[in-house]
mmCIF file of C-alpha atoms and ligand atoms in Angstrom:
data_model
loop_
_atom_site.group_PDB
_atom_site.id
_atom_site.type_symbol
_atom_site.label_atom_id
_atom_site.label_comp_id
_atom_site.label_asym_id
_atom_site.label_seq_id
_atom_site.Cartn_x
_atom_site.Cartn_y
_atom_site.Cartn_z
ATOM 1 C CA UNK V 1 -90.693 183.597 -31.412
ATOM 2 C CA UNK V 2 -93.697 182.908 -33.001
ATOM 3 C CA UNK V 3 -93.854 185.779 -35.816
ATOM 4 C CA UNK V 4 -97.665 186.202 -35.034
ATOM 5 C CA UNK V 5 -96.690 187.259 -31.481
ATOM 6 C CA UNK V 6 -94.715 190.112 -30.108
ATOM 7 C CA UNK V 7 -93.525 190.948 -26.872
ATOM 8 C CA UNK V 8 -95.188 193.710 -24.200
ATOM 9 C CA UNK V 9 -93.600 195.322 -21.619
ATOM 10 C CA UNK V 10 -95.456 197.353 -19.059
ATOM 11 C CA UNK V 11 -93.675 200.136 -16.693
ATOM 12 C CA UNK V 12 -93.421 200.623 -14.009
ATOM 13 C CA UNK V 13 -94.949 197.096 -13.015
ATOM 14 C CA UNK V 14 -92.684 195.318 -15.016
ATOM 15 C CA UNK V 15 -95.325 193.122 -16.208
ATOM 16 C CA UNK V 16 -94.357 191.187 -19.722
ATOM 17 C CA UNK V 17 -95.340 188.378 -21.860
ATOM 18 C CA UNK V 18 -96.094 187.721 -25.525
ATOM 19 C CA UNK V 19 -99.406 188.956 -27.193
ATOM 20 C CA UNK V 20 -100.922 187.938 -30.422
ATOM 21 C CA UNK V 21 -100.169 190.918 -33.238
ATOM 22 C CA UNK V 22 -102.731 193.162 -33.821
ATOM 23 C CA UNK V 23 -104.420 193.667 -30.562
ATOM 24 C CA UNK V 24 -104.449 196.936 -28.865
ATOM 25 C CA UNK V 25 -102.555 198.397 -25.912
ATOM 26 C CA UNK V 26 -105.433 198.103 -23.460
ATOM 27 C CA UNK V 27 -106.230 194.627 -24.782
ATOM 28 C CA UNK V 28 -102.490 193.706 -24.277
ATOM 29 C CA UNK V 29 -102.798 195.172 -20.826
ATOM 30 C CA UNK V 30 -105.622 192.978 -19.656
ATOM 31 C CA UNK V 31 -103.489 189.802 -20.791
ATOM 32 C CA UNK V 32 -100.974 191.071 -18.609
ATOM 33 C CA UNK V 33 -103.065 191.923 -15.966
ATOM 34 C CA UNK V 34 -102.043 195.615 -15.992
ATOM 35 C CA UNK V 35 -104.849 197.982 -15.026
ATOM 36 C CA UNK V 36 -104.995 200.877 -17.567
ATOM 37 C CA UNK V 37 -108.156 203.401 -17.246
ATOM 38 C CA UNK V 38 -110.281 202.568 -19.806
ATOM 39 C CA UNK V 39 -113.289 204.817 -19.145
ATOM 40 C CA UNK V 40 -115.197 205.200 -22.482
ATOM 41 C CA UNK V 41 -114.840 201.889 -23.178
ATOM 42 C CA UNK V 42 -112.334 202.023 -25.425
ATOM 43 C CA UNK V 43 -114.183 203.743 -27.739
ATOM 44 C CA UNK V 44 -111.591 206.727 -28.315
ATOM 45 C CA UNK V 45 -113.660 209.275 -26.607
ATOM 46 C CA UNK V 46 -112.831 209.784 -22.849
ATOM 47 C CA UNK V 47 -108.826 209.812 -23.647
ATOM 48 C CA UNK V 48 -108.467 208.351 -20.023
ATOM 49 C CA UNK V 49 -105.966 205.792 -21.605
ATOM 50 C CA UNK V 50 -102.916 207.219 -22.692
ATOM 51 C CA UNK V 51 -99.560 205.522 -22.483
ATOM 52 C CA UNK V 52 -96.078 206.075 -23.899
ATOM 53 C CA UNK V 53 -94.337 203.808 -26.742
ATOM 54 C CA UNK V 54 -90.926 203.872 -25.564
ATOM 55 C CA UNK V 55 -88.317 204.446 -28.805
ATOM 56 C CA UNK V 56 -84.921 202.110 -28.045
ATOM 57 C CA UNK V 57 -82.828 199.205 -27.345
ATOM 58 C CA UNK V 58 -83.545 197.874 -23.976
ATOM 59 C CA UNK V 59 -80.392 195.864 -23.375
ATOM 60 C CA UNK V 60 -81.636 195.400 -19.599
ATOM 61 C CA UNK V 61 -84.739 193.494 -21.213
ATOM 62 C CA UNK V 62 -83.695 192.344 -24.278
ATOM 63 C CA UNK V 63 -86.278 194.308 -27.028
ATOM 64 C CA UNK V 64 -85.736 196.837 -29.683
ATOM 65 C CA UNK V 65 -88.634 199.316 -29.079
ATOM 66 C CA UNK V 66 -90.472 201.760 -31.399
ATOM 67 C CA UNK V 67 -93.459 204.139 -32.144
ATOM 68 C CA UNK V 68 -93.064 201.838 -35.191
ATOM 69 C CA UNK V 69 -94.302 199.021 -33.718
ATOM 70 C CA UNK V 70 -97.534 199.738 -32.887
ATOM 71 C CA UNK V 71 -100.514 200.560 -35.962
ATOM 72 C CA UNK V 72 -100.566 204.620 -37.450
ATOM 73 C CA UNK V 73 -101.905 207.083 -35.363
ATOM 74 C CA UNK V 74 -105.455 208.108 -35.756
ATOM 75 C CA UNK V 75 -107.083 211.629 -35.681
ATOM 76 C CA UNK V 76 -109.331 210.767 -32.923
ATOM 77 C CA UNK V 77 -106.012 210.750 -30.785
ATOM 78 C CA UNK V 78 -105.781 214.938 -31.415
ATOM 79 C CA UNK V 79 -107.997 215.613 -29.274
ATOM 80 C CA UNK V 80 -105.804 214.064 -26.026
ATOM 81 C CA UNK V 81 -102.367 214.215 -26.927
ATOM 82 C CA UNK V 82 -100.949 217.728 -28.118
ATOM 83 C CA UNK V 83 -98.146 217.565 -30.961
ATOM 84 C CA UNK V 84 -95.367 217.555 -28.295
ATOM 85 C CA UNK V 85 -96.746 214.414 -26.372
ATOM 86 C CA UNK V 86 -97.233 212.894 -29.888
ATOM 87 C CA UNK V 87 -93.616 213.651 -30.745
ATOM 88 C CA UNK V 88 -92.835 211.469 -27.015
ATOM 89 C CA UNK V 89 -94.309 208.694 -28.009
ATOM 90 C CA UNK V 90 -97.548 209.303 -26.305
ATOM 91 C CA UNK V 91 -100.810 207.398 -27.908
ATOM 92 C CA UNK V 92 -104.294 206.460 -26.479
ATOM 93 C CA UNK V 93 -103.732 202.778 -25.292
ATOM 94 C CA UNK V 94 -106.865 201.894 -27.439
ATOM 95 C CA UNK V 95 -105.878 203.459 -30.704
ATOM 96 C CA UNK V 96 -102.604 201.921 -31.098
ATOM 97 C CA UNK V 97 -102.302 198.237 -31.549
ATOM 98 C CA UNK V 98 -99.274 195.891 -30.965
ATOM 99 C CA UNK V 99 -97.054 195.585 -34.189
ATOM 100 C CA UNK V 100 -93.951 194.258 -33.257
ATOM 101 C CA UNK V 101 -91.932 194.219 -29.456
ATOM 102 C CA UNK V 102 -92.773 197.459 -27.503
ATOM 103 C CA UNK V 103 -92.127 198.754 -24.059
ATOM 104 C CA UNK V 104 -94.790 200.870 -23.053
ATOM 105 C CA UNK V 105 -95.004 203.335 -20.016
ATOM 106 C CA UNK V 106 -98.055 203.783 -18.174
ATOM 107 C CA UNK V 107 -98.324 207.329 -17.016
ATOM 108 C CA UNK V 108 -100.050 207.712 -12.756
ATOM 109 C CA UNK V 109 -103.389 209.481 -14.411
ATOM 110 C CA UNK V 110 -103.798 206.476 -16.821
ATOM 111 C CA UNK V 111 -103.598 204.372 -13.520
ATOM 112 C CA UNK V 112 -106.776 202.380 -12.838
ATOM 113 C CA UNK V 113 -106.967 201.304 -9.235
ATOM 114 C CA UNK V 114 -104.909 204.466 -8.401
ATOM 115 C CA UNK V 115 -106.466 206.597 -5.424
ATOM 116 C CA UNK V 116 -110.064 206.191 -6.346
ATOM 117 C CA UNK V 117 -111.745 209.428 -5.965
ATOM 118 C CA UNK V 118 -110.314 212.813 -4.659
ATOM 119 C CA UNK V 119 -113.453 215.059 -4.067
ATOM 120 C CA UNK V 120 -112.564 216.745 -1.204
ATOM 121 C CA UNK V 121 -115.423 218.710 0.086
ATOM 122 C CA UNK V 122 -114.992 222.046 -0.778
ATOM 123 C CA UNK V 123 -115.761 224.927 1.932
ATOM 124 C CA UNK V 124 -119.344 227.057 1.183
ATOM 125 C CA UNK V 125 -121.376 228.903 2.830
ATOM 126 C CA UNK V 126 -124.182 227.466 3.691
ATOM 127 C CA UNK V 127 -127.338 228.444 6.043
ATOM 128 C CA UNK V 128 -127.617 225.521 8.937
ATOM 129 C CA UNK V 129 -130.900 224.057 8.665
ATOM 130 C CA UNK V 130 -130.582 220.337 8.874
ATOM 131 C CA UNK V 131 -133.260 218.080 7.925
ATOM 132 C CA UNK V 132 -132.746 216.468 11.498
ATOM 133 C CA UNK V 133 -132.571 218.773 14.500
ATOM 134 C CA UNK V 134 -132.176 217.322 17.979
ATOM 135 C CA UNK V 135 -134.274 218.450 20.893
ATOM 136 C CA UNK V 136 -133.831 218.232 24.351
ATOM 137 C CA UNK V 137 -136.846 218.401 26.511
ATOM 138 C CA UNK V 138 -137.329 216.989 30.555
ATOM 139 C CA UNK V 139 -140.343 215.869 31.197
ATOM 140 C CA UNK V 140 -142.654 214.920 34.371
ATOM 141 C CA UNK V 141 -142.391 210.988 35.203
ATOM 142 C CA UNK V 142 -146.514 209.727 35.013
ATOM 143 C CA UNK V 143 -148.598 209.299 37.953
ATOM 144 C CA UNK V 144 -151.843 207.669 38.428
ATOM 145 C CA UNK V 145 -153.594 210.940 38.657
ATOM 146 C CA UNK V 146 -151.635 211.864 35.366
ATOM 147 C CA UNK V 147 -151.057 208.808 33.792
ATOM 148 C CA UNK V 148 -150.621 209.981 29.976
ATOM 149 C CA UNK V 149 -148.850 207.475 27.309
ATOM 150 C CA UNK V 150 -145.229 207.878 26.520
ATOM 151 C CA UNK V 151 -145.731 208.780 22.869
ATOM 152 C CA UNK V 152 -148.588 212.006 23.808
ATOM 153 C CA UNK V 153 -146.011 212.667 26.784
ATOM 154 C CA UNK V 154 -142.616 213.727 24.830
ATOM 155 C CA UNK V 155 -145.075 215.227 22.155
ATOM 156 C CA UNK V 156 -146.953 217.449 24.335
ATOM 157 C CA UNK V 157 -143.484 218.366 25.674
ATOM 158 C CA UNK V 158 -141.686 219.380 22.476
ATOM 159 C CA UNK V 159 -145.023 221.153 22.084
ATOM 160 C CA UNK V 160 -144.533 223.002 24.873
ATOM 161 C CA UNK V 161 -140.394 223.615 24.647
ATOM 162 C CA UNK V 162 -140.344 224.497 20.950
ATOM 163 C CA UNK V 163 -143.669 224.423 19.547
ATOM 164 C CA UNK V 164 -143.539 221.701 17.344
ATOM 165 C CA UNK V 165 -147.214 219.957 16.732
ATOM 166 C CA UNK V 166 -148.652 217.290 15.117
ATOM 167 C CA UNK V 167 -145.572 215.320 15.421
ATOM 168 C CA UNK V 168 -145.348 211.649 14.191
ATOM 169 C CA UNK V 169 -143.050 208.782 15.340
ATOM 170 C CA UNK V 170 -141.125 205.970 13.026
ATOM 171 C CA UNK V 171 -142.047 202.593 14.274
ATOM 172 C CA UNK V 172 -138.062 201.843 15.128
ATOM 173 C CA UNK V 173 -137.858 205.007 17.754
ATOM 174 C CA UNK V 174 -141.582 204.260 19.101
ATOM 175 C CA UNK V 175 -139.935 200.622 20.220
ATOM 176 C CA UNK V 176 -137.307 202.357 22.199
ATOM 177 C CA UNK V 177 -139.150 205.607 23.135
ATOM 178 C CA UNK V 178 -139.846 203.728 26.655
ATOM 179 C CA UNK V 179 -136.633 202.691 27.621
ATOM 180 C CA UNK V 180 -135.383 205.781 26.783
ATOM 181 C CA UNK V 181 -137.390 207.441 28.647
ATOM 182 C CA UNK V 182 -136.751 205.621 32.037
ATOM 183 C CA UNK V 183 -133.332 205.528 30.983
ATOM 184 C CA UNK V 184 -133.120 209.128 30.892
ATOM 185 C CA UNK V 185 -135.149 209.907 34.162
ATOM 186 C CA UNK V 186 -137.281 210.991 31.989
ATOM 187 C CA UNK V 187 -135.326 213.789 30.244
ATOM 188 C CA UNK V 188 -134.039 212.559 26.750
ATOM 189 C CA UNK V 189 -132.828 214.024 23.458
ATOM 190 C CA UNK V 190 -135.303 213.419 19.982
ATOM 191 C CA UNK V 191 -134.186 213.708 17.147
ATOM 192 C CA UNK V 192 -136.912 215.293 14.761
ATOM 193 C CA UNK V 193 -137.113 215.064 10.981
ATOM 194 C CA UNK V 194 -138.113 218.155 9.186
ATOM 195 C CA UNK V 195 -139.892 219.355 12.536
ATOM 196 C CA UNK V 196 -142.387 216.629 11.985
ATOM 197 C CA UNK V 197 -141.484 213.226 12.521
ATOM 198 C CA UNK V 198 -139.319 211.615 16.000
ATOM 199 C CA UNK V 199 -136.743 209.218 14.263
ATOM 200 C CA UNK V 200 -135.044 208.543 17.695
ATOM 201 C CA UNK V 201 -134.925 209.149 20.803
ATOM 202 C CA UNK V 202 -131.544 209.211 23.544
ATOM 203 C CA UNK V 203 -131.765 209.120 27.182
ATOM 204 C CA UNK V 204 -130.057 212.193 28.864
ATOM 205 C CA UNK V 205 -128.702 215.337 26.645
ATOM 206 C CA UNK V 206 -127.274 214.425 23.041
ATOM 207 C CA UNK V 207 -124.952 217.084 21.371
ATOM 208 C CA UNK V 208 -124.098 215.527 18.331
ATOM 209 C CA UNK V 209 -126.446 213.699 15.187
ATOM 210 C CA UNK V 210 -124.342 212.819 11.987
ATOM 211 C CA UNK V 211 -125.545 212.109 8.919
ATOM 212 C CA UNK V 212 -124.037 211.714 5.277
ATOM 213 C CA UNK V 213 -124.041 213.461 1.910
ATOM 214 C CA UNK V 214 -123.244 210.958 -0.669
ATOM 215 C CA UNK V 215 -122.543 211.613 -4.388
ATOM 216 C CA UNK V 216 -123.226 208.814 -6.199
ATOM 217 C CA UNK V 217 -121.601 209.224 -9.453
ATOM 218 C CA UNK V 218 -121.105 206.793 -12.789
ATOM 219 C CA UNK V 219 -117.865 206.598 -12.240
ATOM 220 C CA UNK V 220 -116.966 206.750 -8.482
ATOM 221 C CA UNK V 221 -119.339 207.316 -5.544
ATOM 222 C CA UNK V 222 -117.813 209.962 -2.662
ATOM 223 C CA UNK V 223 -119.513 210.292 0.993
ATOM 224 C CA UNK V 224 -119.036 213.084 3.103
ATOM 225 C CA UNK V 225 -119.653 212.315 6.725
ATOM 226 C CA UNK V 226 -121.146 215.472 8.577
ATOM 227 C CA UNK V 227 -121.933 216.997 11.986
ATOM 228 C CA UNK V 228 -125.478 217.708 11.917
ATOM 229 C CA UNK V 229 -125.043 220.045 14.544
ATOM 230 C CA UNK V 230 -121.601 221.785 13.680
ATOM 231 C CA UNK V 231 -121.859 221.271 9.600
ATOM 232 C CA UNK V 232 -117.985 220.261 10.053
ATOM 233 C CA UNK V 233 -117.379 217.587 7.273
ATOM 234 C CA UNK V 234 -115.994 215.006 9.938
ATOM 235 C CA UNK V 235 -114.874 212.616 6.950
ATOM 236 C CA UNK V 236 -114.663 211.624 3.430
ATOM 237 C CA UNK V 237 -114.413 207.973 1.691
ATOM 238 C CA UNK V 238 -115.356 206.942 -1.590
ATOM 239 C CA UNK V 239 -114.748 203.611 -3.515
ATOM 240 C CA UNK V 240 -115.434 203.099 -7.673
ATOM 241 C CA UNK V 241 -119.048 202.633 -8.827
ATOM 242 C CA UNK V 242 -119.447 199.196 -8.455
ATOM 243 C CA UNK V 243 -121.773 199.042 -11.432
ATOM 244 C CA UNK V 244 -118.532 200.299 -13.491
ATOM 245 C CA UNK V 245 -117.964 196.569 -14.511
ATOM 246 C CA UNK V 246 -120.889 196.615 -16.960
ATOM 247 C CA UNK V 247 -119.929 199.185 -18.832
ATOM 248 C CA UNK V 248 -118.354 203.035 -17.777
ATOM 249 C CA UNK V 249 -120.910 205.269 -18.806
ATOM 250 C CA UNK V 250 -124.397 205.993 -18.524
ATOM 251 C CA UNK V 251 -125.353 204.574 -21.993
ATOM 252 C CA UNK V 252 -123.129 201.002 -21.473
ATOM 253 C CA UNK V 253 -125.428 200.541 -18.066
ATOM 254 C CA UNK V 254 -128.447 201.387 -19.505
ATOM 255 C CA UNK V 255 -127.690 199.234 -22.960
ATOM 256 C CA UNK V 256 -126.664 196.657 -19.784
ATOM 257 C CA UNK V 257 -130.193 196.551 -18.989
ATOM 258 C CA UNK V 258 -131.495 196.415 -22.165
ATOM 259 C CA UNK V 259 -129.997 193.631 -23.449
ATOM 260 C CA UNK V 260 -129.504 191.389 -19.623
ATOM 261 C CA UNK V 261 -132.756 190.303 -18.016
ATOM 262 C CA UNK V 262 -132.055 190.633 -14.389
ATOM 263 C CA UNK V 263 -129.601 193.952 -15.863
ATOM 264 C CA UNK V 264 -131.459 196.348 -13.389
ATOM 265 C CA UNK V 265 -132.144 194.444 -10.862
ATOM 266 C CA UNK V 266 -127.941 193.414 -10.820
ATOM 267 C CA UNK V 267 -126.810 196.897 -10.659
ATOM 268 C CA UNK V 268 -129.208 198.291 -8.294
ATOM 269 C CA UNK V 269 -128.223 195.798 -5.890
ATOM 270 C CA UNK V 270 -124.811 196.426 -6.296
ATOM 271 C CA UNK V 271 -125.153 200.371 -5.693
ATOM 272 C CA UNK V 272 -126.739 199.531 -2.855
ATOM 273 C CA UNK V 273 -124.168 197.095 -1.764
ATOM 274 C CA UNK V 274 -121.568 199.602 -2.410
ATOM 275 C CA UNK V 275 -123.141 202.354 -0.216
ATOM 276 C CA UNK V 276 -123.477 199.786 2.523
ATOM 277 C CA UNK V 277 -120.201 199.335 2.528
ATOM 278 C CA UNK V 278 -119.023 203.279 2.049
ATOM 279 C CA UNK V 279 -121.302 203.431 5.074
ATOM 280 C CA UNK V 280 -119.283 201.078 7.155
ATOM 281 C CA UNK V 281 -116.102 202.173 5.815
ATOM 282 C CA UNK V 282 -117.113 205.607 7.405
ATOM 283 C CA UNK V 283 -118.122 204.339 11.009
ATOM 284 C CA UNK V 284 -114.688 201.794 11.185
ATOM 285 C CA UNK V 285 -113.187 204.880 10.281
ATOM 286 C CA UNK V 286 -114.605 206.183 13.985
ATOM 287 C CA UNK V 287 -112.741 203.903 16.049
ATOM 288 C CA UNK V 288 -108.713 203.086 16.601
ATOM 289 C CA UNK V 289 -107.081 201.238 13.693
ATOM 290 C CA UNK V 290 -106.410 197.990 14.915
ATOM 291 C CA UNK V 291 -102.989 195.547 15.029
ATOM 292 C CA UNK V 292 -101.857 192.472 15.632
ATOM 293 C CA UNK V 293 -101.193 190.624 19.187
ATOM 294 C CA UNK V 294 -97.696 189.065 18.160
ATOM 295 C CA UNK V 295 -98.040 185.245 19.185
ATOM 296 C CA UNK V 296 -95.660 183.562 22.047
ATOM 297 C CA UNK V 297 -93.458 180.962 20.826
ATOM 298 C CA UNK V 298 -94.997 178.114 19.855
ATOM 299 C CA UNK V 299 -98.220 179.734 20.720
ATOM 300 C CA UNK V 300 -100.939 178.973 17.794
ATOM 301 C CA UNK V 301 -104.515 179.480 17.062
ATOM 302 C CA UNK V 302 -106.659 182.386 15.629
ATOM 303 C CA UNK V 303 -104.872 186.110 15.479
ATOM 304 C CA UNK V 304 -105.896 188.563 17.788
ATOM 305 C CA UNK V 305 -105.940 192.310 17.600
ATOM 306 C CA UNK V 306 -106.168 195.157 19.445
ATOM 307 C CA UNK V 307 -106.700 198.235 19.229
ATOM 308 C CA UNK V 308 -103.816 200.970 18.418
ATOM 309 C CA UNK V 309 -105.223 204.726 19.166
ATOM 310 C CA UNK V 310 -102.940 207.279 17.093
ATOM 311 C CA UNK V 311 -101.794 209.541 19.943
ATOM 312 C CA UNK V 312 -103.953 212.508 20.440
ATOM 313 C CA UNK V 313 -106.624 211.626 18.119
ATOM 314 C CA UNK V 314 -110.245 211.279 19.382
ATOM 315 C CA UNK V 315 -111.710 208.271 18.328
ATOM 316 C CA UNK V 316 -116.167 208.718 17.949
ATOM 317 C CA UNK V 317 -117.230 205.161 17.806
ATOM 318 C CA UNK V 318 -120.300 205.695 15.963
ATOM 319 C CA UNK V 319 -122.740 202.956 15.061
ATOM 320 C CA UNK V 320 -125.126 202.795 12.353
ATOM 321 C CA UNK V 321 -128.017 203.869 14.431
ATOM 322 C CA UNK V 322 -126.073 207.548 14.910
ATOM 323 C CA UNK V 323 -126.049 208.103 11.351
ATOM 324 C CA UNK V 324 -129.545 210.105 11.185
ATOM 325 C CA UNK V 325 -129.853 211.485 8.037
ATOM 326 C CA UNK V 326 -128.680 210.713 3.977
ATOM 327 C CA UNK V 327 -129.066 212.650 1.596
ATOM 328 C CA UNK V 328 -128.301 211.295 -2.404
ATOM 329 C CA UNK V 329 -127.281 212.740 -5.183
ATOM 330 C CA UNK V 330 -126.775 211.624 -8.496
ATOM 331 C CA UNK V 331 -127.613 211.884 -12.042
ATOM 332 C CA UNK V 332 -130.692 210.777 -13.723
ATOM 333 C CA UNK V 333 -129.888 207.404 -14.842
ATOM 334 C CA UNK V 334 -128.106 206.499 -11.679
ATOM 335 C CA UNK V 335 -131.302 207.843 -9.854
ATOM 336 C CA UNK V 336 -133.348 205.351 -11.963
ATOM 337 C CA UNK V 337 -130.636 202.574 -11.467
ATOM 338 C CA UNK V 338 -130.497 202.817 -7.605
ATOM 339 C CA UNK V 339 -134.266 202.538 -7.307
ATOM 340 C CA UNK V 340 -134.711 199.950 -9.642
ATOM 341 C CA UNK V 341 -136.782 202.129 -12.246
ATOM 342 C CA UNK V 342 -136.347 201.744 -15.911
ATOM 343 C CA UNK V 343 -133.870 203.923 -16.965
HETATM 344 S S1 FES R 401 -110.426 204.012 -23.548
HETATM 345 FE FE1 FES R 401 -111.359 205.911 -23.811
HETATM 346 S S2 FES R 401 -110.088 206.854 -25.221
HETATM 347 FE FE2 FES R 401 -109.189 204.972 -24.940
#
């Protein structure tokens, strides 16, 4: 073997191959195409990346091991890995750089790609006052002695029902305030936002308006998806930040931008991208998993699927157009980031 090389063995994927001397353990890694968290950047401060230097002859795989073999240990490492881990052969997979043949273990925290996020909500008490409240009014069909508009119609009847005035309407539930209406026979649920504007209207009575909370976060973004009208947290997904790949902290995206012309303008789409599809994750997650239609001999063209209900579950089936309400929160930069504002 080339003397300038030295052979890398990652556990548990088994991945191995020869690496030029003097690299570290998360550079290794990448060559290997082993995913170790490497959250600061490898700049020794998040201590997201430790690993274990395995001491022994593997017979099985044909390499003498050691702590030996990789470069000296470095004080920045004290902070992670208490004397007793030391003593194990524990080391941050960005301190400690390839010396001679190792096998190295990655611990399940130092995963990357392991189960993305798990912030469950957590249970508080909380006074129910949603931003969108639904209201259920029935109102008289016009005449031609009383022949008043559709929009002054419902408003004078909210009036009326629960006092709300000077209401306004968004443009996309003015377009189907009229079908609604005759839909409904003229009774119909609106939903209002902040008891001042009608963001949609549904023919007949409505129980239920969803909407979700979504933390946006540098690293991973979580979004809880809630019953406006029971405050039940009816599901949780979450997926990495996609911005992650220019850099894992605040200061790498904002440097990102700095130094890359379109910088902003790249990450801000993909945040948005990302909650698009943490959005759509969430309403799939409404309906029946689907599976395969096994083909007939000799039977070929395009799969089909269908869908396969988990036995006693109740499915929602939500569309976009049920989720009424979001509500975002995140840290400064990522504020700036999502709305394309220098950061
Ligand atoms: S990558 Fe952050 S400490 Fe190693």
């Amino acid at each position: 073997m080339d003397s300038d090389k030295a052979v890398v063995i990652f556990q548990p994927s088994g991945r191995r191959g020869e690496v030029p001397k003097g690299i570290n353990l998360i550079e290794a890694s990448r060559l290997l195409g082993v995913d170790i968290e490497a959250l600061c950047g490898e700049k020794k401060v998040c201590g997201k990346c430790i690993v274990r230097v395995e001491e022994g002859h593997f017979e099985k795989y044909g390499i003498t091991s050691s702590m030996s073999h990789v470069s000296e240990w470095l004080e920045e490492e004290e902070k992670f890995i208490n004397p007793e881990r030391r003593e194990k052969g524990f080391r941050l997979g960005c301190v400690a750089k390839v010396q001679g043949d190792v096998l190295i273990f990655v611990p399940e925290e130092s995963r990357a790609g392991k189960q993305v996020v798990s912030k469950a909500a957590r249970d508080i008490h909380i006074d129910h006052d949603p931003a969108v409240k639904l209201y259920y009014v029935q109102l008289d069909a016009p005449t031609f002695e009383e022949p008043t508009a559709d929009f002054e119609r419902i408003c004078r009847g909210l009036e009326r029902d629960y006092g709300l005035r000077n209401l306004t309407i968004d443009i996309v539930a003015l377009r189907t305030l009229p079908v609604a209406l005759r839909e409904g026979d003229w009774k119909v649920t609106v939903s209002v936002w902040n008891d001042r504007e009608i963001i949609r209207i549904r023919p007949g009575k409505a129980e239920h308006a969803y909407g979700l909370a979504i933390d946006v976060g540098t690293t991973t973004v979580a979004a809880y998806f809630c019953d406006l009208t029971t405050m039940e947290v009816v599901d949780t997904v979450s997926m990495m930040n996609p911005q992650c790949k220019y850099g894992e902290d605040v200061m790498a995206r904002i440097t990102f931008h700095m130094t890359t012309p379109d910088g902003l303008k790249r990450m801000s789409d993909d945040i948005i991208e990302g909650l698009n599809d943490l959005i759509k994750q969430a309403l799939a997650n409404t309906y029946p998993p689907k599976k395969k239609v096994k083909k007939k001999k000799g039977e070929d063209g395009p799969d089909e699927f269908v869908e396969a209900p988990v036995e006693g579950k109740t499915y929602l089936r939500l569309t976009n157009e049920d989720i009424e309400d979001i509500t975002i929160g995140l840290n400064t930069a990522m504020h700036h980031i999502l709305l394309g504002l220098n950061p």
